[in-house]
Tab-separated table of C-alpha atoms in Angstrom:
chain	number	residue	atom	x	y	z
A	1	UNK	CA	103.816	131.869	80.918
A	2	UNK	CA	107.003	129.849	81.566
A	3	UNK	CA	106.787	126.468	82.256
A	4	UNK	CA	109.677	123.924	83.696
A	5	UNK	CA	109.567	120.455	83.277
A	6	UNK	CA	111.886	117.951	84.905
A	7	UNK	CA	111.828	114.306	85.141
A	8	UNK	CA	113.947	112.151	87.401
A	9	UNK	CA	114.799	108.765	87.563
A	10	UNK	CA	117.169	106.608	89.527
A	11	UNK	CA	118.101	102.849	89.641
A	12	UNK	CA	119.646	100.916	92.044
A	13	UNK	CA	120.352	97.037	91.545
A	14	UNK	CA	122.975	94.548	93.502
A	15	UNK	CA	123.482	91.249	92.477
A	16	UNK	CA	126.038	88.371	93.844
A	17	UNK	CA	126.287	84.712	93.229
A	18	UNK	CA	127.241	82.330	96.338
A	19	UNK	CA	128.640	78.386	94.933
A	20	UNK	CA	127.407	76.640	97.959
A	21	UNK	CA	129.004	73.721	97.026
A	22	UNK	CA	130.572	72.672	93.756
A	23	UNK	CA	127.344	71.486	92.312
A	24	UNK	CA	124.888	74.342	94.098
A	25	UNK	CA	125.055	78.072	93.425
A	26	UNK	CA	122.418	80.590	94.330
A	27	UNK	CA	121.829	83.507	92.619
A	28	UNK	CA	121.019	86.780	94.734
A	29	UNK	CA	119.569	90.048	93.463
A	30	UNK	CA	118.072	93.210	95.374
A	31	UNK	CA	116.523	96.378	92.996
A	32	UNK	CA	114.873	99.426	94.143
A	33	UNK	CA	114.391	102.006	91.206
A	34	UNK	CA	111.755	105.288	91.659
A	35	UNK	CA	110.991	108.150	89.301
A	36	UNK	CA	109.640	111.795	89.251
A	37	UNK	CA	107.421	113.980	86.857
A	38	UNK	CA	107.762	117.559	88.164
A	39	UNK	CA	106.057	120.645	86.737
A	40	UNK	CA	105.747	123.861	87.475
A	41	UNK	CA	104.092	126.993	85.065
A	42	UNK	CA	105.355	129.962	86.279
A	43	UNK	CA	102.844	132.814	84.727
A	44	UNK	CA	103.019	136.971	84.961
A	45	UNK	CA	100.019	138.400	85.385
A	46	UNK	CA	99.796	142.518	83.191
A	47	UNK	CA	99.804	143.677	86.740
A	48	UNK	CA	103.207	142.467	87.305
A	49	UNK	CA	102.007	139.748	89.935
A	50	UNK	CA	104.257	136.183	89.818
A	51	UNK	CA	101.938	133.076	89.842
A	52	UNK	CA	103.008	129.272	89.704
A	53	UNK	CA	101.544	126.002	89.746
A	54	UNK	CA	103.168	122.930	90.463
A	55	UNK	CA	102.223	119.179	89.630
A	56	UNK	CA	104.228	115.709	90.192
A	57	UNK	CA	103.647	112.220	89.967
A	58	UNK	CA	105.955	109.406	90.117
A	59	UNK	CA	106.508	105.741	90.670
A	60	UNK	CA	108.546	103.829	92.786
A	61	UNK	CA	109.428	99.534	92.518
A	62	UNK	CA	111.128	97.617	94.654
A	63	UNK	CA	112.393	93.904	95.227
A	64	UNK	CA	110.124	92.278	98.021
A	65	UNK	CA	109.429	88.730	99.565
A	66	UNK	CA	105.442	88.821	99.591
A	67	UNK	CA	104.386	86.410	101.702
A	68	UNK	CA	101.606	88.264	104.065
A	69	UNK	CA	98.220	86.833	105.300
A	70	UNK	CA	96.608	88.330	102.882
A	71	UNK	CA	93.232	90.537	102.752
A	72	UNK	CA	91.844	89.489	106.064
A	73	UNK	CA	94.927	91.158	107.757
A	74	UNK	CA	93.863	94.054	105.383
A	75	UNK	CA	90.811	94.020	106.602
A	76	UNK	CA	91.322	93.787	110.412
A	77	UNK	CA	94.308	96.499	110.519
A	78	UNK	CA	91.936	99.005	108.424
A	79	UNK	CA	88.920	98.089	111.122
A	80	UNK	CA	91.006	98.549	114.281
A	81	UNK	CA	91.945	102.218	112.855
A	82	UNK	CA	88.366	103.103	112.966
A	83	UNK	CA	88.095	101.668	116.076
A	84	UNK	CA	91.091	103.782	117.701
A	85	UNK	CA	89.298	106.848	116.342
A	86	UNK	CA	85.795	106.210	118.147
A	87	UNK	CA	85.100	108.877	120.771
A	88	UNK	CA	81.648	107.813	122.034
A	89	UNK	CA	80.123	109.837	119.029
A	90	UNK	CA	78.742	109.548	115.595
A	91	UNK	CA	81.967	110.736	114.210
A	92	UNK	CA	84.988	109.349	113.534
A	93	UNK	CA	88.302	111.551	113.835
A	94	UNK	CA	91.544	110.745	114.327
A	95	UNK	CA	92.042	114.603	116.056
A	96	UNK	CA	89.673	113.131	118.825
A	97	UNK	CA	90.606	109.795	118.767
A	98	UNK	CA	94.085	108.909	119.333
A	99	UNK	CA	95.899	111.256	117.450
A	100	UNK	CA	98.594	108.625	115.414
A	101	UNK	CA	97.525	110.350	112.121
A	102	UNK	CA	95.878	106.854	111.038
A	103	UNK	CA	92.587	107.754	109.278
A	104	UNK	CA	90.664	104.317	107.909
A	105	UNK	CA	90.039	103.858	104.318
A	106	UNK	CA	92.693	107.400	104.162
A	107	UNK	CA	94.746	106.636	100.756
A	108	UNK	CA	98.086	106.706	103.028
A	109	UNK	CA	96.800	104.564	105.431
A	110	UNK	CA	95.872	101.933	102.544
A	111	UNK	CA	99.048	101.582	101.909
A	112	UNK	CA	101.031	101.148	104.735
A	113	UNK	CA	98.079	98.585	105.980
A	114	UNK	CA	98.124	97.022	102.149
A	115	UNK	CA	102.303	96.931	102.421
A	116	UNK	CA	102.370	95.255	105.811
A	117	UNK	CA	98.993	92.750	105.030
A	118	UNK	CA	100.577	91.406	101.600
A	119	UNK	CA	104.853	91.630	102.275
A	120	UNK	CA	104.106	90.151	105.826
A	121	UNK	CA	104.715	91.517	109.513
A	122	UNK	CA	105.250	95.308	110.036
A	123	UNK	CA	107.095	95.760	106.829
A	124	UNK	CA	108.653	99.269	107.308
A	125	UNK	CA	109.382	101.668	104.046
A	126	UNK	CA	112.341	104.390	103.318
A	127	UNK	CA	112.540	107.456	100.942
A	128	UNK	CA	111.425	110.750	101.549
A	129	UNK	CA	107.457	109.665	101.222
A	130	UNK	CA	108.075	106.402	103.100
A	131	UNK	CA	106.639	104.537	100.426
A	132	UNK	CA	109.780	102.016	99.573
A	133	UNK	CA	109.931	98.962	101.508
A	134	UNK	CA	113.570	97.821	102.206
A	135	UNK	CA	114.615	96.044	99.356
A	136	UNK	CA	115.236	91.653	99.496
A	137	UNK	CA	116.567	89.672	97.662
A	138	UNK	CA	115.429	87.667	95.144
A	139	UNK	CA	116.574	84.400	94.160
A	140	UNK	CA	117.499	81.217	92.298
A	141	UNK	CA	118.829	78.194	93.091
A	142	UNK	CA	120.387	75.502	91.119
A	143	UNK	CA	121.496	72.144	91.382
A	144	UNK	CA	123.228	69.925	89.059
A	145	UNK	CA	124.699	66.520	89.595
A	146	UNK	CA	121.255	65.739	90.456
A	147	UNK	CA	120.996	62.148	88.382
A	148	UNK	CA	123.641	60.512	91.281
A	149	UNK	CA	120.686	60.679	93.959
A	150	UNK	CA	117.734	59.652	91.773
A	151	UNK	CA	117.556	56.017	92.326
A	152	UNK	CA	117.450	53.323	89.560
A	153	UNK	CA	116.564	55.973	86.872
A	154	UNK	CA	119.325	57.684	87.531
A	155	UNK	CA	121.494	55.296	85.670
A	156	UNK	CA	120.375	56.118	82.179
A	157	UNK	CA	120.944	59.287	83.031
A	158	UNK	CA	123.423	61.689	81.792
A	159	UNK	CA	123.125	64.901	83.194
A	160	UNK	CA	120.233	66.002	85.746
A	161	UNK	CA	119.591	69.511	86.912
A	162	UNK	CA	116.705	70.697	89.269
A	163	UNK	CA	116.223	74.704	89.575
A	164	UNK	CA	114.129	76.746	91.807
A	165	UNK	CA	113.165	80.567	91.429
A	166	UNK	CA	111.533	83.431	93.174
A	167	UNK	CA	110.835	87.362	92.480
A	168	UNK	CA	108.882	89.315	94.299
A	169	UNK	CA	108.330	92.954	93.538
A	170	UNK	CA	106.114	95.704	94.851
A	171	UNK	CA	105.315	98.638	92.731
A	172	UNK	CA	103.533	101.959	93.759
A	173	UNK	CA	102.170	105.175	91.896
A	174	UNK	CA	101.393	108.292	93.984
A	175	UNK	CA	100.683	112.001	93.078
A	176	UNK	CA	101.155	115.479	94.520
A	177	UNK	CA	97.807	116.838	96.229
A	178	UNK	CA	96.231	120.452	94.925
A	179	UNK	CA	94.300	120.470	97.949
A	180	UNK	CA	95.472	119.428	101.419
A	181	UNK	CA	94.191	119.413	104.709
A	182	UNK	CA	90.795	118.348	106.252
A	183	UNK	CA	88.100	117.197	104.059
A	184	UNK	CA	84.257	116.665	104.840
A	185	UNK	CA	83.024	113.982	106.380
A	186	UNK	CA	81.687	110.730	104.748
A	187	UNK	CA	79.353	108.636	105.768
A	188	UNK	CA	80.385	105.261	106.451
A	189	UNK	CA	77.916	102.601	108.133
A	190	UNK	CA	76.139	104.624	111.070
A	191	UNK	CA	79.225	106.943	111.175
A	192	UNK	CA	80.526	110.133	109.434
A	193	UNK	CA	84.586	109.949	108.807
A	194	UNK	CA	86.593	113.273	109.040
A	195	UNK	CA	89.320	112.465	106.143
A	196	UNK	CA	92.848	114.205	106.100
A	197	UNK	CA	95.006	114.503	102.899
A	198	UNK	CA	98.767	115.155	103.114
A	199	UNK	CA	100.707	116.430	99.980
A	200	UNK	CA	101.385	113.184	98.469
A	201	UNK	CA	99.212	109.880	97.974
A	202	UNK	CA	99.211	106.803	96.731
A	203	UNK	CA	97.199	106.346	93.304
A	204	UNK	CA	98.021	102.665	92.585
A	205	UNK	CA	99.360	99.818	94.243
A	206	UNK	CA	100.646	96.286	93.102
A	207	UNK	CA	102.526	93.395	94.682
A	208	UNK	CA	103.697	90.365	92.653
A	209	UNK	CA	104.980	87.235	94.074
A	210	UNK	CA	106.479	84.263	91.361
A	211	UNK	CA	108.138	81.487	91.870
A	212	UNK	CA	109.287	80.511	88.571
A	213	UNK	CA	109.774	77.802	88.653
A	214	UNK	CA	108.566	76.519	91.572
A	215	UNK	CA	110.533	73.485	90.781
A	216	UNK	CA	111.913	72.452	87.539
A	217	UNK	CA	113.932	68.886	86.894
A	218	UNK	CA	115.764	69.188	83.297
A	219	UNK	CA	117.524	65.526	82.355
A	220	UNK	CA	119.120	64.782	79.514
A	221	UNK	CA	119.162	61.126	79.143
A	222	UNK	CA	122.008	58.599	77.851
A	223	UNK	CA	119.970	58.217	74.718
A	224	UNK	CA	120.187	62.273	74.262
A	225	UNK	CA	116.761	62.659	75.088
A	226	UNK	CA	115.992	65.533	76.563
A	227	UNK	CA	113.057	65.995	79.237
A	228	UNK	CA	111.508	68.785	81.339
A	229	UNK	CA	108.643	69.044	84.068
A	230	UNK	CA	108.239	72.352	85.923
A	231	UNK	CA	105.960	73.858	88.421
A	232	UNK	CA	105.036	77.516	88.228
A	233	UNK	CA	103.123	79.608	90.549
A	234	UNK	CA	102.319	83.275	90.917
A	235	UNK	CA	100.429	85.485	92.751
A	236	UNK	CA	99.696	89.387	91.464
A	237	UNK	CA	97.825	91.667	94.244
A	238	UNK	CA	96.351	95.041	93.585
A	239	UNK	CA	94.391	97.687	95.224
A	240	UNK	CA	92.803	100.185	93.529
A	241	UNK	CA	92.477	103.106	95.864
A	242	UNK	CA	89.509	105.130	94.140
A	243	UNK	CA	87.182	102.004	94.352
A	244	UNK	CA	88.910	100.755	97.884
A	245	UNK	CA	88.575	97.421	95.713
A	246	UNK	CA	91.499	94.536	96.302
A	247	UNK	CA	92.117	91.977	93.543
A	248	UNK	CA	93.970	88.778	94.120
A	249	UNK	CA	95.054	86.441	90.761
A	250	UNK	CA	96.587	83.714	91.464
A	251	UNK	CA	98.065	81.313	88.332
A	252	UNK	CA	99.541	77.977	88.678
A	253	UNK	CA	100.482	75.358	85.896
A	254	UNK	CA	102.646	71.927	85.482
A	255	UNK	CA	103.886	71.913	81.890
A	256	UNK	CA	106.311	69.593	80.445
A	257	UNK	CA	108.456	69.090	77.840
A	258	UNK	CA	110.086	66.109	75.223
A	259	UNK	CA	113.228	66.727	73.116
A	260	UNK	CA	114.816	64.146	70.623
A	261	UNK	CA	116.908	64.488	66.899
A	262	UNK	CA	116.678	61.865	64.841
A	263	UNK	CA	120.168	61.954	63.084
A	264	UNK	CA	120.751	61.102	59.677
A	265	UNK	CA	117.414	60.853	57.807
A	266	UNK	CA	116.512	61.082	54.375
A	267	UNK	CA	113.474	61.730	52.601
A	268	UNK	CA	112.277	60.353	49.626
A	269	UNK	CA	112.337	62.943	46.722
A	270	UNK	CA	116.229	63.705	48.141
A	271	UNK	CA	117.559	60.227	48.809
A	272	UNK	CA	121.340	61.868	48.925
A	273	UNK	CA	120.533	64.723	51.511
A	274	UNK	CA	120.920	63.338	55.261
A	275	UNK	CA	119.979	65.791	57.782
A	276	UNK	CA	118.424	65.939	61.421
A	277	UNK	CA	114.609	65.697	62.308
A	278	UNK	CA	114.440	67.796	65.565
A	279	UNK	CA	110.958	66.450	67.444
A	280	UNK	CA	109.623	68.473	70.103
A	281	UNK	CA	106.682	68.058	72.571
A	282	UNK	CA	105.302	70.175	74.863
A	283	UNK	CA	101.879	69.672	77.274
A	284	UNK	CA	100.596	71.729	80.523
A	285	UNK	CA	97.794	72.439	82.340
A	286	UNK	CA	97.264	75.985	84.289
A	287	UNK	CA	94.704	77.114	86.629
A	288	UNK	CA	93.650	80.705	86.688
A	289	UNK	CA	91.613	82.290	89.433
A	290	UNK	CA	90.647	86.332	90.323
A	291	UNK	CA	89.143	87.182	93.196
A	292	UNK	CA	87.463	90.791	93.945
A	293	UNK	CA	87.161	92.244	97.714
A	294	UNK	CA	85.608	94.941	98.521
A	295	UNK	CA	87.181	96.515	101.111
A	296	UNK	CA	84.976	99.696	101.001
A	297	UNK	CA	81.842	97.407	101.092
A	298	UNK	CA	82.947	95.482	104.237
A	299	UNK	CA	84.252	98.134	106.829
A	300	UNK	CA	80.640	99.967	106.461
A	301	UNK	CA	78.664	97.414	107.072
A	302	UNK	CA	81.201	96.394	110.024
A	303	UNK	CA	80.015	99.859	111.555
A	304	UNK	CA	76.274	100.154	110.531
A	305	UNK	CA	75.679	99.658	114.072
A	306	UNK	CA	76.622	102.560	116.188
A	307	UNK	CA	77.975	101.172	119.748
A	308	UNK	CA	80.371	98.327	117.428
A	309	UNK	CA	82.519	95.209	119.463
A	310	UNK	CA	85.627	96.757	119.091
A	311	UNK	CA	86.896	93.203	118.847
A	312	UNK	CA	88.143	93.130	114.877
A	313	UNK	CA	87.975	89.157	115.291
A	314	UNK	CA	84.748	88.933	115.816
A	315	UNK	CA	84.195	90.437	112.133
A	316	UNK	CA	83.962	88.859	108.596
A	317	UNK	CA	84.195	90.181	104.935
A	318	UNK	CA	81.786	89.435	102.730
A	319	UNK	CA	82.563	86.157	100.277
A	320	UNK	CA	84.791	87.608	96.871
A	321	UNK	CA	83.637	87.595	93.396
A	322	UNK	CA	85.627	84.623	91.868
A	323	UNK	CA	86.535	84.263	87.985
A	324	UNK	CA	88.978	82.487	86.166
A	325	UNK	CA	89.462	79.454	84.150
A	326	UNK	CA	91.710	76.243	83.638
A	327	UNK	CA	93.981	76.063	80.487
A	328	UNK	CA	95.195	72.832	78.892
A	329	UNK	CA	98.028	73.334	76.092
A	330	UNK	CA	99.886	70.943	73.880
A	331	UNK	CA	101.743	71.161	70.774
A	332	UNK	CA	104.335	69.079	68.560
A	333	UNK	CA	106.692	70.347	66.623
A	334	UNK	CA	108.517	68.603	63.611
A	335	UNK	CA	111.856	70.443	62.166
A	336	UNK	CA	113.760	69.350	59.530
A	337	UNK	CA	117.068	71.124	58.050
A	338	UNK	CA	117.930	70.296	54.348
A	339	UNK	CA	120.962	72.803	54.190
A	340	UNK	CA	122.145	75.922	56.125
A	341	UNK	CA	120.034	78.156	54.243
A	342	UNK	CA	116.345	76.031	53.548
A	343	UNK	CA	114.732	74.865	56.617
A	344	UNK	CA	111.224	73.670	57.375
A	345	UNK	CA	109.035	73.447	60.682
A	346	UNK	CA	105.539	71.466	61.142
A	347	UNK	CA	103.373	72.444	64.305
A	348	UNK	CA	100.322	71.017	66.077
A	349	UNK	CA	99.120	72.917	68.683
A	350	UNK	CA	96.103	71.977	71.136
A	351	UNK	CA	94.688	74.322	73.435
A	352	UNK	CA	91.444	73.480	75.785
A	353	UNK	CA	89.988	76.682	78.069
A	354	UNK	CA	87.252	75.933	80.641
A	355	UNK	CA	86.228	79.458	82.215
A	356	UNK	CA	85.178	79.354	85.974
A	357	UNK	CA	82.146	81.650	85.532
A	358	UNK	CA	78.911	80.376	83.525
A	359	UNK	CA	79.051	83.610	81.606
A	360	UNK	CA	82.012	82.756	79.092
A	361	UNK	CA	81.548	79.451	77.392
A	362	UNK	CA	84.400	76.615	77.362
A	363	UNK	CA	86.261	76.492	73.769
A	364	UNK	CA	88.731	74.448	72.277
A	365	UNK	CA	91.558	75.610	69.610
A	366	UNK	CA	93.238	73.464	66.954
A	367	UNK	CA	95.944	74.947	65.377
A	368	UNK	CA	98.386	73.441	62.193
A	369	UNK	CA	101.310	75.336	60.822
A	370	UNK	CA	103.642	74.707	58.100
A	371	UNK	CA	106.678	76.780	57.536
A	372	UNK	CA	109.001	76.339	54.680
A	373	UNK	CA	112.318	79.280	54.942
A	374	UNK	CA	114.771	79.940	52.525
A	375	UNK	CA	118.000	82.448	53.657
A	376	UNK	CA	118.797	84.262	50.531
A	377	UNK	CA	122.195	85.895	50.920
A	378	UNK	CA	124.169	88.620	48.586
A	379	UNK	CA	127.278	89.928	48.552
């Protein structure tokens, strides 16, 4: 038996900064990157017969702007392939339907329907399995000077910057087939589906959209305060092709932040050490929500009948499983420095979780920490 393994892998990323103006850059970045497991055991059989078997797998990312309708696009596309494929029988083919190798609830079809539902429009893919959408840019955006447009405030001001971010990516795992070809039917609703597998499919599917931050005003203040507020939100969509089940989380949160050093203080059991208090505060609130579809669920009972309205609009989906919870966070820190070598650290930290289902219970964290570090140095 001789077997050959090779793995691939290959990275491609472009990045460029543009200085709209003297006070506003933005901050471009595309990345595709895809990999291969290949083997193949090549075995001799005593009658001098050659044998081989071959496995791959592999995985393939790439930057995206993911801003599709969502899972009732999803939905409709993968309902209008079954209704292409109806041919006034209890079967559903796409040999006797219309022949554009579109097969609903097929694992390739999933994900050029999931692709085009999530990243928006008819998002087209490249590579040799036409499974990498065209690669977009991601982005940042900042903006500093901004204290000379905030009114009144803006005066005690000494420096104001406001920032906004996005990345998108979309991330796919697929396989080599063993067996190809035409499979028996399945029975979905009143019908029986003739499925076809090609030599690759998809085995897992992600798209991620973050904007982080959303917004984000940093200011440091005359007084050498320093203060920040930002808005995050993401949004992580997955589709597990065994199950045919789609999961949506979407996470959102404000969180702030206080800065200030009190200069100069001394403490009583060291009255001739003078050193910095650094005082920090932090506070936020985040909502968490999952939702489960089931798209497997929702085509069959949109063709339990056996003469359907071939109208997809005139179709729902059945209400998703919802979980999640709401997060509330706060903390103070207190950091003193009595030399370059012996520093110390107090922390507070308040946490609050409220789950969205009645089967976890709310809870509520208090946490105190006291830190006390010596650098012991030798030569």
């Amino acid at each position: 038996t001789l077997p050959k393994n090779n793995n691939f892998s290959d990275n491609i990323t472009v990045g460029t900064k543009l200085n709209i103006f003297s006070n506003l850059t933005v901050d471009l970045s595309w990345n595709t990157n895809w990999d291969e497991r290949r083997t193949e055991i090549i075995s001799l059989t005593p009658g001098g017969e050659f044998g081989s078997t071959i496995s791959a797998s592999g995985n393939i990312s790439s930057s995206v702007w993911a801003f599709g309708k969502g899972y009732r696009d999803l939905f409709e596309r993968q309902l209008q392939t079954a209704f292409d494929d109806l041919n006034g029988t209890s079967t559903i083919s796409d040999e006797t339907g219309n022949g554009d190798g579109r097969i609903v609830l097929n694992r390739n079809t999933l994900e050029e329907d999931f692709r085009r539902a999530y990243l928006g429009g008819n998002t087209g893919a490249i590579g040799e399995k036409s499974y990498t959408p065209i690669p977009k840019p991601n982005w940042r955006i900042t903006w500093t000077g901004v204290e000379e447009y905030i009114p009144f405030l803006g005066n005690l001001m000494s420096r104001a910057t406001l920032s906004h971010g996005y990345s998108g990516s979309y991330r796919l795992g697929w396989s080599l087939n063993a067996i190809t070809g035409e499979q028996p039917g399945q029975g979905i609703g009143a019908f029986n589906v003739i499925d076809v597998k090609r030599d690759f499919e998809p085995t897992s599917i992600n798209v991620e959209q973050r904007f982080s931050p959303l917004i984000q005003l940093n200011v440091t203040w005359l007084s050498n305060l320093r203060t920040q507020i930002s808005f995050d939100r993401s949004k992580t969509n997955s589709l597990a092709l065994s199950s045919r089940t789609v999961t949506e989380r979407l996470s959102q949160g404000l969180t702030t932040s206080i800065n200030y050093t009190f200069r100069g203080i001394t403490i009583p059991f060291l009255p001739r050490i003078q050193n910095n208090i650094d005082v920090t505060i932090n506070g936020g609130f985040a909502d968490d929500k999952e939702q489960k579809f089931y798209l497997n669920q929702d085509i069959e009972q949109a063709l339990s009948v056996i003469n359907p309205d071939p109208n997809v609009d005139q179709y729902d989906f059945t209400d998703p499983f919802i979980t999640g919870q709401n997060r509330i966070n706060a903390s103070l820190v207190l950091g003193y420095r009595f030399s370059q070598t012996v520093t110390s650290n107090f922390e507070y930290t308040f946490t609050k979780v409220e789950p969205k289902s009645s089967a976890f219970p709310p809870r509520t964290n208090h946490d105190i920490r006291f830190n006390f570090r010596i650098a012991i140095q030798s030569r």
